[in-house]
């Protein structure tokens, strides 16, 4: 029974959400500031930066050099196919590029931004067809197939466009995270707020960076995403990426079995909440759990100070990938904070009460959306 | 050489007691491990010299002791005792290794463990029934103290119950031995002499009855079983391993050596009842196991069920079923030892054995994936999945028993199916699914802690793939044990024919 104290009695989760909104309004982040959180976030973003760099190199390589290669057996080799690399690949001493494709497919499937619209435009169809014809020149069999199924190769080009767009997005993010780590090493990053500021500044700086994609076939260069399409970094890759990968994603086979027929999965894609901010870190390491691939990749690049922190845990290095996942989620809440603050209707430092009220409603709606994510758990973790 | 298996741990026990208390727990531990390691080596040397083609006792030793009482120091080993002897050494080594490194009163603990090993070896080796009885009784003391001092919260109750039951067991066995000696007028308790008795069948049945109840308590058979789940639940993991792996086998060994060996005519007469008793034990143990919420209690009831298979095989008393019985003794020793080690491992890390509380322990990063995988293997082995020792043992038991007692065998086979039911329930609830919130931060399991269970799992698989490595020691001895009386199948068939003849005569 609520006590009659004159104050509104909220359930604990609501109280926490209110506190988070207040924290955001006073310059804080979704993640509370603490020395351990800072070490985890900066350390994991350093590692993530290295992994993203490897991912973006491969995505760009596939977009440029595996264009319309229908059986790309060596697409993860970045053009360098040697016996030793092949053996290392089979021994699984490699980067799990499959994860970057998993993210690309999430973006491709959920769409969003002008990129998605552009890929359905006539201009794109014409440009893509030119490239297809050039690629298939001298191949009557494939040309015939293209006449019979004209949407098939076109869809492949759309996929290639997403390979390229995600590669370009991660090129910026990778450099941003590695720069953050360098600044932390120089003592310039002292709090979670500093981390958010660094990312926010980086996002704003790169916001209008054009997203373009060309392929070279023979001696000729073909535009797929021309500069004239007006695609930019922030609104056409960053925002759709956050929406698709952080929030929505898609249900994967793990320890939870979803039954679409009994409506356990929403029919409305926009209601999906299987993304990185919602993922349960505990099944990491099990078969068929895609985040395991990313966490495995990040184990190779952990800075020593973070590795030491993990070693001090109860399980030592045995649950390293779960710990990395928890740190990764913390860091992604910082990136999400930067994105939320960057897209706020008014500067968060405004003193105008009307603008403050608009910001309050805006932040409240975001935090409400995150109510079922790992946000609450990570407040005290 | 056989004496070494008794005297090494016995003198070792004295040595451990004399260690200065200031030396801490590691000295008694490593000394005990070294001494039991030596007995394992002696067992291997025995194995090298042991001739499996001989049915007689080998490496016999005889020293006069208290001759007016007919008590002499007579030792010997045959194919029935040899596998159990080796298992005693190996499981004691594993139990010592898995004992708490920081246990309280370490010198007393390791002294009692060594004493237990020595007395069990003595019981398996004794060729004088009174000497067997002495070892059989001595073994109660360390086991009682090991449960009463290092056990769980209700250790006093469990240890006392164990002592009362097994003391009654000892009294009944002593009555049977003394009765046999008095009634035959024998001045010695030499097994070979007493075995030649020609007492009237009624007397034999009475003496065998005492042995059946006496050893039935030890095995244990329903309804004399209630001490076992309590003892297991309260005993620490190493003690449970020894209790299930070796000490219960004293019951079945005694039943075959002295019951079947000395009273074959009475055995033949009672065998249909024994087979039915086995069915009750198997089904009761299995159904009760299904209802358990405590993992250890479930494995304990599983033991009751699986020990019933041995009685079934003994009741059939065919060469094949007897071979199956010994295989089942070893198989149950290894598998139940493995299961108790794993349940102990889960309890040590999670602080719980509650099937309803634990969940998702196979989680690869934060659960107990190796222990969980071994538990799946142990469950499969216990349920008689081919490729593991449990399959071959149970197959031999059923194959050997079916021609003699088809109905009872089929009913016992239901017990095997029920084993799969309760162990899969355990595995499904405790190890599959998402890791429970209450056990999300478990301490790590070190390889040293996994080593005992891995060793047993390897033995379970090895003997499953190559059962001949196990059966070769036993086959001749068990065949000889049942060769000197008409097979129960023949007797049963003759009785059936006689009954039908009488029925036909009555027909107009």
PDB file of N, CA and C in Angstrom, chain A residues 63-64 67-68 118 123-137 157 160-161 164 212-227:
ATOM      1  N   UNK A  63      33.024  -4.764 -50.506  1.00  0.00           N
ATOM      2  CA  UNK A  63      32.220  -3.867 -51.347  1.00  0.00           C
ATOM      3  C   UNK A  63      32.960  -3.540 -52.648  1.00  0.00           C
ATOM      4  N   UNK A  64      34.273  -3.371 -52.566  1.00  0.00           N
ATOM      5  CA  UNK A  64      35.019  -2.920 -53.747  1.00  0.00           C
ATOM      6  C   UNK A  64      35.521  -4.069 -54.623  1.00  0.00           C
ATOM      7  N   UNK A  67      32.562  -7.377 -55.552  1.00  0.00           N
ATOM      8  CA  UNK A  67      31.311  -6.861 -56.130  1.00  0.00           C
ATOM      9  C   UNK A  67      30.733  -7.887 -57.109  1.00  0.00           C
ATOM     10  N   UNK A  68      29.542  -8.360 -56.804  1.00  0.00           N
ATOM     11  CA  UNK A  68      28.836  -9.351 -57.630  1.00  0.00           C
ATOM     12  C   UNK A  68      29.622 -10.647 -57.833  1.00  0.00           C
ATOM     13  N   UNK A 118      17.061   5.766 -50.953  1.00  0.00           N
ATOM     14  CA  UNK A 118      17.804   5.916 -52.210  1.00  0.00           C
ATOM     15  C   UNK A 118      17.929   4.584 -52.949  1.00  0.00           C
ATOM     16  N   UNK A 123      17.068   6.299 -59.875  1.00  0.00           N
ATOM     17  CA  UNK A 123      18.460   6.693 -60.144  1.00  0.00           C
ATOM     18  C   UNK A 123      19.412   5.549 -59.751  1.00  0.00           C
ATOM     19  N   UNK A 124      19.147   4.999 -58.568  1.00  0.00           N
ATOM     20  CA  UNK A 124      19.997   3.882 -58.126  1.00  0.00           C
ATOM     21  C   UNK A 124      19.880   2.696 -59.089  1.00  0.00           C
ATOM     22  N   UNK A 125      18.654   2.388 -59.516  1.00  0.00           N
ATOM     23  CA  UNK A 125      18.453   1.239 -60.411  1.00  0.00           C
ATOM     24  C   UNK A 125      19.289   1.413 -61.685  1.00  0.00           C
ATOM     25  N   UNK A 126      19.252   2.647 -62.221  1.00  0.00           N
ATOM     26  CA  UNK A 126      20.002   2.889 -63.461  1.00  0.00           C
ATOM     27  C   UNK A 126      21.503   2.738 -63.238  1.00  0.00           C
ATOM     28  N   UNK A 127      21.978   3.323 -62.127  1.00  0.00           N
ATOM     29  CA  UNK A 127      23.417   3.241 -61.848  1.00  0.00           C
ATOM     30  C   UNK A 127      23.841   1.785 -61.600  1.00  0.00           C
ATOM     31  N   UNK A 128      23.003   1.097 -60.860  1.00  0.00           N
ATOM     32  CA  UNK A 128      23.328  -0.299 -60.540  1.00  0.00           C
ATOM     33  C   UNK A 128      23.319  -1.159 -61.799  1.00  0.00           C
ATOM     34  N   UNK A 129      22.334  -0.932 -62.644  1.00  0.00           N
ATOM     35  CA  UNK A 129      22.251  -1.724 -63.880  1.00  0.00           C
ATOM     36  C   UNK A 129      23.482  -1.517 -64.753  1.00  0.00           C
ATOM     37  N   UNK A 130      23.976  -0.268 -64.791  1.00  0.00           N
ATOM     38  CA  UNK A 130      25.192   0.011 -65.564  1.00  0.00           C
ATOM     39  C   UNK A 130      26.337  -0.851 -65.047  1.00  0.00           C
ATOM     40  N   UNK A 131      26.477  -0.846 -63.735  1.00  0.00           N
ATOM     41  CA  UNK A 131      27.573  -1.617 -63.132  1.00  0.00           C
ATOM     42  C   UNK A 131      27.377  -3.111 -63.375  1.00  0.00           C
ATOM     43  N   UNK A 132      26.122  -3.552 -63.310  1.00  0.00           N
ATOM     44  CA  UNK A 132      25.838  -4.982 -63.522  1.00  0.00           C
ATOM     45  C   UNK A 132      26.196  -5.372 -64.955  1.00  0.00           C
ATOM     46  N   UNK A 133      25.763  -4.550 -65.899  1.00  0.00           N
ATOM     47  CA  UNK A 133      26.057  -4.852 -67.304  1.00  0.00           C
ATOM     48  C   UNK A 133      27.563  -4.903 -67.541  1.00  0.00           C
ATOM     49  N   UNK A 134      28.269  -3.952 -66.916  1.00  0.00           N
ATOM     50  CA  UNK A 134      29.730  -3.924 -67.096  1.00  0.00           C
ATOM     51  C   UNK A 134      30.364  -5.170 -66.492  1.00  0.00           C
ATOM     52  N   UNK A 135      29.866  -5.540 -65.334  1.00  0.00           N
ATOM     53  CA  UNK A 135      30.434  -6.708 -64.642  1.00  0.00           C
ATOM     54  C   UNK A 135      30.154  -7.997 -65.421  1.00  0.00           C
ATOM     55  N   UNK A 136      28.961  -8.062 -66.055  1.00  0.00           N
ATOM     56  CA  UNK A 136      28.581  -9.308 -66.732  1.00  0.00           C
ATOM     57  C   UNK A 136      28.966  -9.332 -68.216  1.00  0.00           C
ATOM     58  N   UNK A 137      29.641  -8.290 -68.644  1.00  0.00           N
ATOM     59  CA  UNK A 137      30.013  -8.235 -70.065  1.00  0.00           C
ATOM     60  C   UNK A 137      30.802  -9.485 -70.437  1.00  0.00           C
ATOM     61  N   UNK A 157      23.471  -5.714 -55.297  1.00  0.00           N
ATOM     62  CA  UNK A 157      24.145  -4.408 -55.298  1.00  0.00           C
ATOM     63  C   UNK A 157      23.706  -3.594 -54.082  1.00  0.00           C
ATOM     64  N   UNK A 160      25.690  -4.744 -51.316  1.00  0.00           N
ATOM     65  CA  UNK A 160      27.050  -4.211 -51.430  1.00  0.00           C
ATOM     66  C   UNK A 160      27.098  -2.753 -50.961  1.00  0.00           C
ATOM     67  N   UNK A 161      26.014  -2.021 -51.251  1.00  0.00           N
ATOM     68  CA  UNK A 161      25.953  -0.618 -50.825  1.00  0.00           C
ATOM     69  C   UNK A 161      25.977  -0.531 -49.305  1.00  0.00           C
ATOM     70  N   UNK A 164      29.437  -1.151 -47.988  1.00  0.00           N
ATOM     71  CA  UNK A 164      30.270   0.043 -48.104  1.00  0.00           C
ATOM     72  C   UNK A 164      29.882   1.088 -47.059  1.00  0.00           C
ATOM     73  N   UNK A 212      29.675   7.884 -49.956  1.00  0.00           N
ATOM     74  CA  UNK A 212      29.680   7.592 -51.395  1.00  0.00           C
ATOM     75  C   UNK A 212      30.263   6.197 -51.631  1.00  0.00           C
ATOM     76  N   UNK A 213      29.868   5.612 -52.753  1.00  0.00           N
ATOM     77  CA  UNK A 213      30.348   4.248 -53.051  1.00  0.00           C
ATOM     78  C   UNK A 213      30.506   4.103 -54.557  1.00  0.00           C
ATOM     79  N   UNK A 214      31.726   3.729 -54.945  1.00  0.00           N
ATOM     80  CA  UNK A 214      32.027   3.490 -56.355  1.00  0.00           C
ATOM     81  C   UNK A 214      32.698   2.131 -56.476  1.00  0.00           C
ATOM     82  N   UNK A 215      32.483   1.491 -57.635  1.00  0.00           N
ATOM     83  CA  UNK A 215      33.239   0.253 -57.891  1.00  0.00           C
ATOM     84  C   UNK A 215      33.985   0.394 -59.205  1.00  0.00           C
ATOM     85  N   UNK A 216      35.146  -0.230 -59.228  1.00  0.00           N
ATOM     86  CA  UNK A 216      35.953  -0.186 -60.444  1.00  0.00           C
ATOM     87  C   UNK A 216      35.792  -1.519 -61.167  1.00  0.00           C
ATOM     88  N   UNK A 217      35.277  -1.455 -62.385  1.00  0.00           N
ATOM     89  CA  UNK A 217      35.121  -2.671 -63.195  1.00  0.00           C
ATOM     90  C   UNK A 217      35.919  -2.445 -64.477  1.00  0.00           C
ATOM     91  N   UNK A 218      36.922  -3.270 -64.688  1.00  0.00           N
ATOM     92  CA  UNK A 218      37.838  -3.010 -65.804  1.00  0.00           C
ATOM     93  C   UNK A 218      38.607  -1.728 -65.490  1.00  0.00           C
ATOM     94  N   UNK A 219      38.606  -0.838 -66.443  1.00  0.00           N
ATOM     95  CA  UNK A 219      39.294   0.426 -66.192  1.00  0.00           C
ATOM     96  C   UNK A 219      38.324   1.545 -65.869  1.00  0.00           C
ATOM     97  N   UNK A 220      37.097   1.200 -65.774  1.00  0.00           N
ATOM     98  CA  UNK A 220      36.045   2.208 -65.592  1.00  0.00           C
ATOM     99  C   UNK A 220      35.546   2.200 -64.151  1.00  0.00           C
ATOM    100  N   UNK A 221      35.253   3.383 -63.620  1.00  0.00           N
ATOM    101  CA  UNK A 221      34.683   3.490 -62.271  1.00  0.00           C
ATOM    102  C   UNK A 221      33.179   3.754 -62.387  1.00  0.00           C
ATOM    103  N   UNK A 222      32.408   3.008 -61.604  1.00  0.00           N
ATOM    104  CA  UNK A 222      30.948   3.139 -61.660  1.00  0.00           C
ATOM    105  C   UNK A 222      30.445   3.634 -60.303  1.00  0.00           C
ATOM    106  N   UNK A 223      29.600   4.649 -60.338  1.00  0.00           N
ATOM    107  CA  UNK A 223      28.979   5.161 -59.112  1.00  0.00           C
ATOM    108  C   UNK A 223      27.831   4.244 -58.706  1.00  0.00           C
ATOM    109  N   UNK A 224      27.789   3.943 -57.433  1.00  0.00           N
ATOM    110  CA  UNK A 224      26.626   3.216 -56.892  1.00  0.00           C
ATOM    111  C   UNK A 224      25.875   4.172 -55.956  1.00  0.00           C
ATOM    112  N   UNK A 225      26.638   4.773 -55.028  1.00  0.00           N
ATOM    113  CA  UNK A 225      26.060   5.817 -54.176  1.00  0.00           C
ATOM    114  C   UNK A 225      26.810   7.108 -54.512  1.00  0.00           C
ATOM    115  N   UNK A 226      26.311   7.907 -55.445  1.00  0.00           N
ATOM    116  CA  UNK A 226      27.044   9.109 -55.845  1.00  0.00           C
ATOM    117  C   UNK A 226      26.913  10.224 -54.801  1.00  0.00           C
ATOM    118  N   UNK A 227      27.818  11.177 -54.845  1.00  0.00           N
ATOM    119  CA  UNK A 227      27.765  12.309 -53.905  1.00  0.00           C
ATOM    120  C   UNK A 227      26.467  13.079 -54.084  1.00  0.00           C
TER     121      UNK A 227
END
